[in-house]
Amino acid sequence: MNILDPKKIKIEKDLKGSLVLNAGDGKKYQRVSFILLFPFTDTENYISAVIKNGAEYNEIGIIEHIKDLPGKIRGFVKEDLKLRYFVPEIRDIRSIATKYWFHEFDVITDRGEKKFYLRNVREGVRFKTDSSIVITDMEKNRYKIPDYRRLSSKARTELDRILL
């Protein structure tokens, strides 16, 4: 495991907006991304700096604590994590219409109104806890329902109709 020294690393954006990492070892890494390590809920500690190589990620090193990074570098890391793990929260379900071989969701999220499509309920709906649900639509976008029990009775009825 290669721990990156927060005092030595430098991160900047290239002309295309991709992140470039100088790990303090004299090497520059192009198109760097950051991935949360276990547990995924900890967004402040143990962040892996990686480069995508085909379908796999090659790890450059690990940032132990984001708080140890200088402000601008910390901002780049947090911004990248926010984009990678962006998951709108469903606040209400207006309707779920079944059309041909898919379900059309009309929802209100913490980011506004949204329509999305789900082809296969078994593959697209995951129960994270007894009451927490993550839905992955046909375009691989994810939406979370943090507590199913807090949805309106109409929204729960709509969801139950396709889940049961």
mmCIF file of C-alpha atoms in Angstrom:
data_model
loop_
_atom_site.group_PDB
_atom_site.id
_atom_site.type_symbol
_atom_site.label_atom_id
_atom_site.label_comp_id
_atom_site.label_asym_id
_atom_site.label_seq_id
_atom_site.Cartn_x
_atom_site.Cartn_y
_atom_site.Cartn_z
ATOM 1 C CA MET A 1 0.000 0.000 0.000
ATOM 2 C CA ASN A 2 1.478 3.312 -1.120
ATOM 3 C CA ILE A 3 0.454 6.153 1.206
ATOM 4 C CA LEU A 4 0.724 9.541 -0.501
ATOM 5 C CA ASP A 5 2.405 12.305 1.505
ATOM 6 C CA PRO A 6 -0.059 15.230 1.662
ATOM 7 C CA LYS A 7 2.855 17.679 1.847
ATOM 8 C CA LYS A 8 4.433 16.392 -1.364
ATOM 9 C CA ILE A 9 1.539 15.763 -3.740
ATOM 10 C CA LYS A 10 0.326 18.370 -6.195
ATOM 11 C CA ILE A 11 -2.905 18.248 -8.186
ATOM 12 C CA GLU A 12 -3.872 20.540 -11.037
ATOM 13 C CA LYS A 13 -6.292 20.506 -13.946
ATOM 14 C CA ASP A 14 -5.096 20.198 -17.527
ATOM 15 C CA LEU A 15 -6.609 22.155 -20.426
ATOM 16 C CA LYS A 16 -9.417 19.590 -20.790
ATOM 17 C CA GLY A 17 -10.314 19.763 -17.096
ATOM 18 C CA SER A 18 -8.828 16.366 -16.205
ATOM 19 C CA LEU A 19 -6.875 16.036 -12.981
ATOM 20 C CA VAL A 20 -3.090 15.665 -13.132
ATOM 21 C CA LEU A 21 -1.327 14.302 -10.044
ATOM 22 C CA ASN A 22 2.315 14.790 -9.149
ATOM 23 C CA ALA A 23 2.748 12.237 -6.379
ATOM 24 C CA GLY A 24 5.995 13.717 -5.083
ATOM 25 C CA ASP A 25 8.038 10.933 -6.663
ATOM 26 C CA GLY A 26 8.853 12.940 -9.788
ATOM 27 C CA LYS A 27 6.116 11.264 -11.854
ATOM 28 C CA LYS A 28 3.064 13.018 -13.277
ATOM 29 C CA TYR A 29 -0.103 11.000 -13.653
ATOM 30 C CA GLN A 30 -2.698 12.153 -16.198
ATOM 31 C CA ARG A 31 -6.498 11.761 -15.909
ATOM 32 C CA VAL A 32 -6.488 10.818 -12.237
ATOM 33 C CA SER A 33 -9.680 9.906 -10.375
ATOM 34 C CA PHE A 34 -10.382 9.304 -6.714
ATOM 35 C CA ILE A 35 -12.259 6.358 -5.223
ATOM 36 C CA LEU A 36 -13.572 5.856 -1.709
ATOM 37 C CA LEU A 37 -12.147 2.857 0.095
ATOM 38 C CA PHE A 38 -14.123 0.852 2.620
ATOM 39 C CA PRO A 39 -16.356 2.018 4.214
ATOM 40 C CA PHE A 40 -17.926 3.949 1.340
ATOM 41 C CA THR A 41 -19.707 6.230 3.775
ATOM 42 C CA ASP A 42 -16.389 7.692 4.968
ATOM 43 C CA THR A 43 -15.694 10.468 2.477
ATOM 44 C CA GLU A 44 -12.844 12.022 4.478
ATOM 45 C CA ASN A 45 -10.393 9.164 5.030
ATOM 46 C CA TYR A 46 -8.555 6.590 2.925
ATOM 47 C CA ILE A 47 -9.145 7.816 -0.607
ATOM 48 C CA SER A 48 -7.483 5.949 -3.468
ATOM 49 C CA ALA A 49 -5.906 7.952 -6.324
ATOM 50 C CA VAL A 50 -6.294 5.872 -9.493
ATOM 51 C CA ILE A 51 -5.868 5.888 -13.254
ATOM 52 C CA LYS A 52 -8.351 3.979 -15.404
ATOM 53 C CA ASN A 53 -6.704 1.423 -17.659
ATOM 54 C CA GLY A 54 -9.365 -0.194 -19.835
ATOM 55 C CA ALA A 55 -11.948 -1.736 -17.520
ATOM 56 C CA GLU A 56 -9.596 -1.698 -14.521
ATOM 57 C CA TYR A 57 -8.164 0.929 -12.214
ATOM 58 C CA ASN A 58 -4.466 1.149 -11.390
ATOM 59 C CA GLU A 59 -3.821 2.615 -7.971
ATOM 60 C CA ILE A 60 -1.231 5.369 -7.644
ATOM 61 C CA GLY A 61 -1.567 5.634 -3.892
ATOM 62 C CA ILE A 62 -3.825 6.381 -0.959
ATOM 63 C CA ILE A 63 -4.596 9.679 0.717
ATOM 64 C CA GLU A 64 -5.087 8.857 4.396
ATOM 65 C CA HIS A 65 -6.973 12.005 5.436
ATOM 66 C CA ILE A 66 -8.386 14.658 3.112
ATOM 67 C CA LYS A 67 -8.106 17.245 5.891
ATOM 68 C CA ASP A 68 -4.295 17.003 5.669
ATOM 69 C CA LEU A 69 -4.269 18.250 2.052
ATOM 70 C CA PRO A 70 -3.807 21.938 1.193
ATOM 71 C CA GLY A 71 -7.108 23.740 0.448
ATOM 72 C CA LYS A 72 -6.982 23.824 -3.365
ATOM 73 C CA ILE A 73 -5.860 20.186 -3.648
ATOM 74 C CA ARG A 74 -8.478 19.118 -1.099
ATOM 75 C CA GLY A 75 -11.077 20.926 -3.242
ATOM 76 C CA PHE A 76 -10.047 19.006 -6.379
ATOM 77 C CA VAL A 77 -10.318 15.664 -4.542
ATOM 78 C CA LYS A 78 -13.706 16.490 -2.998
ATOM 79 C CA GLU A 79 -15.068 17.750 -6.329
ATOM 80 C CA ASP A 80 -13.999 14.541 -8.087
ATOM 81 C CA LEU A 81 -15.557 12.375 -5.365
ATOM 82 C CA LYS A 82 -18.776 14.381 -5.507
ATOM 83 C CA LEU A 83 -19.062 13.821 -9.265
ATOM 84 C CA ARG A 84 -18.250 10.107 -8.992
ATOM 85 C CA TYR A 85 -20.657 9.407 -6.162
ATOM 86 C CA PHE A 86 -23.461 11.765 -7.210
ATOM 87 C CA VAL A 87 -26.701 10.040 -6.251
ATOM 88 C CA PRO A 88 -29.881 12.155 -6.173
ATOM 89 C CA GLU A 89 -32.247 11.410 -3.315
ATOM 90 C CA ILE A 90 -35.839 10.561 -4.240
ATOM 91 C CA ARG A 91 -38.180 12.596 -2.035
ATOM 92 C CA ASP A 92 -41.473 11.572 -3.676
ATOM 93 C CA ILE A 93 -42.745 9.282 -6.429
ATOM 94 C CA ARG A 94 -45.493 10.841 -8.521
ATOM 95 C CA SER A 95 -46.080 7.763 -10.634
ATOM 96 C CA ILE A 96 -44.537 4.614 -12.036
ATOM 97 C CA ALA A 97 -46.032 3.709 -15.407
ATOM 98 C CA THR A 98 -45.378 0.342 -17.016
ATOM 99 C CA LYS A 99 -44.827 0.713 -20.764
ATOM 100 C CA TYR A 100 -43.926 -2.276 -22.894
ATOM 101 C CA TRP A 101 -40.862 -3.827 -21.250
ATOM 102 C CA PHE A 102 -39.876 -1.009 -18.869
ATOM 103 C CA HIS A 103 -41.115 1.172 -16.009
ATOM 104 C CA GLU A 104 -41.216 4.961 -16.313
ATOM 105 C CA PHE A 105 -40.561 6.687 -12.986
ATOM 106 C CA ASP A 106 -41.796 10.253 -12.486
ATOM 107 C CA VAL A 107 -40.128 11.426 -9.271
ATOM 108 C CA ILE A 108 -39.138 14.466 -7.259
ATOM 109 C CA THR A 109 -35.530 14.385 -6.060
ATOM 110 C CA ASP A 110 -33.448 16.710 -3.931
ATOM 111 C CA ARG A 111 -32.221 18.037 -7.319
ATOM 112 C CA GLY A 112 -35.678 18.631 -8.801
ATOM 113 C CA GLU A 113 -38.182 16.753 -10.954
ATOM 114 C CA LYS A 114 -36.932 13.780 -12.948
ATOM 115 C CA LYS A 115 -38.226 11.043 -15.234
ATOM 116 C CA PHE A 116 -36.172 7.905 -15.667
ATOM 117 C CA TYR A 117 -36.659 4.395 -16.957
ATOM 118 C CA LEU A 118 -36.052 1.017 -15.359
ATOM 119 C CA ARG A 119 -35.990 -2.132 -17.457
ATOM 120 C CA ASN A 120 -35.502 -4.898 -14.903
ATOM 121 C CA VAL A 121 -36.613 -4.442 -11.299
ATOM 122 C CA ARG A 122 -34.505 -7.355 -10.038
ATOM 123 C CA GLU A 123 -31.322 -5.852 -11.462
ATOM 124 C CA GLY A 124 -32.131 -2.172 -10.971
ATOM 125 C CA VAL A 125 -33.441 -2.078 -7.400
ATOM 126 C CA ARG A 126 -31.189 -2.826 -4.430
ATOM 127 C CA PHE A 127 -32.205 -2.802 -0.791
ATOM 128 C CA LYS A 128 -29.237 -1.451 1.183
ATOM 129 C CA THR A 129 -30.935 -1.785 4.565
ATOM 130 C CA ASP A 130 -34.478 -2.655 5.626
ATOM 131 C CA SER A 131 -35.644 0.789 4.536
ATOM 132 C CA SER A 132 -32.913 2.164 2.230
ATOM 133 C CA ILE A 133 -33.176 1.550 -1.528
ATOM 134 C CA VAL A 134 -30.887 2.372 -4.461
ATOM 135 C CA ILE A 135 -32.406 2.357 -7.963
ATOM 136 C CA THR A 136 -30.181 2.172 -11.059
ATOM 137 C CA ASP A 137 -31.921 3.289 -14.243
ATOM 138 C CA MET A 138 -31.381 2.150 -17.852
ATOM 139 C CA GLU A 139 -28.630 4.763 -18.318
ATOM 140 C CA LYS A 140 -26.793 3.551 -15.179
ATOM 141 C CA ASN A 141 -27.737 6.634 -13.138
ATOM 142 C CA ARG A 142 -28.379 5.889 -9.484
ATOM 143 C CA TYR A 143 -31.092 7.295 -7.224
ATOM 144 C CA LYS A 144 -31.465 6.605 -3.531
ATOM 145 C CA ILE A 145 -34.410 6.410 -1.214
ATOM 146 C CA PRO A 146 -32.798 6.765 2.224
ATOM 147 C CA ASP A 147 -35.895 5.637 4.123
ATOM 148 C CA TYR A 148 -38.714 3.933 2.223
ATOM 149 C CA ARG A 149 -41.005 4.329 5.243
ATOM 150 C CA ARG A 150 -40.819 8.138 4.982
ATOM 151 C CA LEU A 151 -42.293 8.231 1.470
ATOM 152 C CA SER A 152 -45.940 9.214 1.139
ATOM 153 C CA SER A 153 -48.428 6.338 1.182
ATOM 154 C CA LYS A 154 -49.134 6.976 -2.529
ATOM 155 C CA ALA A 155 -45.409 6.749 -3.341
ATOM 156 C CA ARG A 156 -45.032 3.527 -1.320
ATOM 157 C CA THR A 157 -48.052 2.056 -3.129
ATOM 158 C CA GLU A 158 -46.539 2.931 -6.534
ATOM 159 C CA LEU A 159 -43.230 1.337 -5.584
ATOM 160 C CA ASP A 160 -44.818 -1.734 -3.988
ATOM 161 C CA ARG A 161 -46.768 -2.360 -7.197
ATOM 162 C CA ILE A 162 -43.575 -3.076 -9.159
ATOM 163 C CA LEU A 163 -41.561 -4.614 -6.317
ATOM 164 C CA LEU A 164 -44.101 -7.184 -5.162
#
